[in-house]
PDB file of C-alpha atoms in Angstrom:
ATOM      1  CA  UNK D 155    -134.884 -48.648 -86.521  1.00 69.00           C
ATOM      2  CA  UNK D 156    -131.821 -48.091 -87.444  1.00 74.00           C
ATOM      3  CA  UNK D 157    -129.828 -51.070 -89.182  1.00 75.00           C
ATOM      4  CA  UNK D 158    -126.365 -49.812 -90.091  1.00 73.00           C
ATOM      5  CA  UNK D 159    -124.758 -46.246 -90.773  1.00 76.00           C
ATOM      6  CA  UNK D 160    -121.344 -46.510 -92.379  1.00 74.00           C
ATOM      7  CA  UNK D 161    -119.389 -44.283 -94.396  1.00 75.00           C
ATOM      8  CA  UNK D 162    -122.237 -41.263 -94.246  1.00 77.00           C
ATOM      9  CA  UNK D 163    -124.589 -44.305 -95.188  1.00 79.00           C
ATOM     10  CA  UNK D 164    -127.623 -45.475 -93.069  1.00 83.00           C
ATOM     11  CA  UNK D 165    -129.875 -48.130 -93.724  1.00 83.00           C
ATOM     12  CA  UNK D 166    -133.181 -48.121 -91.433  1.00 86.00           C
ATOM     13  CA  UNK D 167    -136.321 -50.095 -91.286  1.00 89.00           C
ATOM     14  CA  UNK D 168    -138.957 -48.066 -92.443  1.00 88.00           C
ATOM     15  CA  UNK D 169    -143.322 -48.494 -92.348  1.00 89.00           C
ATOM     16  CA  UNK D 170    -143.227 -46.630 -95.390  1.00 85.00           C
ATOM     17  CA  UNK D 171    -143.012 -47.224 -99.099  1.00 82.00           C
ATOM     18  CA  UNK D 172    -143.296 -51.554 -98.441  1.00 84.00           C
ATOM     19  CA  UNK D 173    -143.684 -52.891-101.717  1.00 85.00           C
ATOM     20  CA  UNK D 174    -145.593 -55.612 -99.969  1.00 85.00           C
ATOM     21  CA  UNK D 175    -145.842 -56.333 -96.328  1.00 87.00           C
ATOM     22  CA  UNK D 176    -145.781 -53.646 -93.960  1.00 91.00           C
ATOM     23  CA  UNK D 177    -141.993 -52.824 -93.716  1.00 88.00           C
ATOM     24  CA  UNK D 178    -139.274 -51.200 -95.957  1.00 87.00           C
ATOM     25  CA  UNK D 179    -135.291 -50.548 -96.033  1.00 84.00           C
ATOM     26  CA  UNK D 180    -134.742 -46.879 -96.011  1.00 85.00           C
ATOM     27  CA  UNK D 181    -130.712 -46.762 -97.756  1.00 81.00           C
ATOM     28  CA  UNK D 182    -129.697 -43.215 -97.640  1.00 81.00           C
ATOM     29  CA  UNK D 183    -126.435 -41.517 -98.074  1.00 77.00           C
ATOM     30  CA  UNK D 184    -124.551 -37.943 -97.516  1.00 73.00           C
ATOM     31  CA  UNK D 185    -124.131 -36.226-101.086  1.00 70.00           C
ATOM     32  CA  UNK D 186    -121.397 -38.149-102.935  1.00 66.00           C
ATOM     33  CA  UNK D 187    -121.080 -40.704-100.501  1.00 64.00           C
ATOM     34  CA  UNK D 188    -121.313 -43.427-103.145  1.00 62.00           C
ATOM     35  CA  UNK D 189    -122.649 -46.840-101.814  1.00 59.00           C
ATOM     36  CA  UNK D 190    -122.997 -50.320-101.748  1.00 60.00           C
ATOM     37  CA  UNK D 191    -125.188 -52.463 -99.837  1.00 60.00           C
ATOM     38  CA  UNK D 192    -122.712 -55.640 -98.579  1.00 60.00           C
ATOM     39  CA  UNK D 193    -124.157 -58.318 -96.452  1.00 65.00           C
ATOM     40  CA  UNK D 194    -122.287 -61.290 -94.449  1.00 73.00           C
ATOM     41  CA  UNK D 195    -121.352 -64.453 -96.039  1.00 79.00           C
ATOM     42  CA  UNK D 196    -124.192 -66.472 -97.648  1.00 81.00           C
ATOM     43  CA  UNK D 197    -123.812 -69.977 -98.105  1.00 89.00           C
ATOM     44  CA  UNK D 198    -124.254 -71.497-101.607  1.00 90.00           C
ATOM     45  CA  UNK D 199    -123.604 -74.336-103.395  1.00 95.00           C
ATOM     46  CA  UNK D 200    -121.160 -74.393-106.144  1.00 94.00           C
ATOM     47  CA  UNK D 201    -122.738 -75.450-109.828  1.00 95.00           C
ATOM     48  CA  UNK D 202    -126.382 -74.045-108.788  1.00 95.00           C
ATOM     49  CA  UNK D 203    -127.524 -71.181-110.160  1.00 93.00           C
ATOM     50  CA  UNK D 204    -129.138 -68.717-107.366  1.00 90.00           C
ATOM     51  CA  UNK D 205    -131.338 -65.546-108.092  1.00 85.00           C
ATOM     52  CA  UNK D 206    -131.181 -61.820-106.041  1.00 78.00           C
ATOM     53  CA  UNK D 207    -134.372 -59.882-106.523  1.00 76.00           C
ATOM     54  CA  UNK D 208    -136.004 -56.867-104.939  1.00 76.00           C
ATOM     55  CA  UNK D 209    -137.823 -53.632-105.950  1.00 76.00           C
ATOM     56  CA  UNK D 210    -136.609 -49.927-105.548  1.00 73.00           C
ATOM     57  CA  UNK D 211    -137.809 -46.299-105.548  1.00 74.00           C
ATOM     58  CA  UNK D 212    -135.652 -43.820-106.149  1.00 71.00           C
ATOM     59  CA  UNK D 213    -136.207 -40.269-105.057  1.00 72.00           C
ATOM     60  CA  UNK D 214    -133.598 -38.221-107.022  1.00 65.00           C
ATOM     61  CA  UNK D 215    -130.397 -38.955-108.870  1.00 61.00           C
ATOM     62  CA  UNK D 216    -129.586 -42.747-110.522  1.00 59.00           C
ATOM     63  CA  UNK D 217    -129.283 -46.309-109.846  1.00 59.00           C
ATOM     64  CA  UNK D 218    -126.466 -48.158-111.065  1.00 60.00           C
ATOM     65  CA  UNK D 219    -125.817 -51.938-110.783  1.00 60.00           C
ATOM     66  CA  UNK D 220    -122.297 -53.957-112.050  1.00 57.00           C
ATOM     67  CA  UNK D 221    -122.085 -57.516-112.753  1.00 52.00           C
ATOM     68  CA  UNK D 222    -124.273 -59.683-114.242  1.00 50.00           C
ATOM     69  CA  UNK D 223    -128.322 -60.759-113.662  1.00 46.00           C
TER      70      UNK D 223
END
């Protein structure tokens, strides 16, 4: 279903393409729509060292990322 659509962006849960599991997040966008994926507020604590992972397919075009690992 349908997750969020903002600023000719749409995320969706998809039952295609899972990397594992049986479940996916679709991110698509309107030609030059840019992106960003921005979630709420995750604690941490400060002086830890935390680690984002995931894996991606890209159809057409590029994947940037900006800041550090």
């Amino acid at each position: 279903g349908n997750l969020l659509t903002k600023n000719g962006i749409a995320i969706n849960v998809v039952e295609t393409h899972a990397h594992s599991g049986n479940h996916a997040l679709a991110i698509s966008g309107e030609e030059g729509s840019g992106g960003a994926i921005i979630s709420g507020a995750i604690p941490v604590t400060p002086g830890k060292r935390y680690r984002v992972s995931g894996y991606f397919q890209a159809e057409l075009g590029y994947v940037r990322s900006s800041g550090p690992p």
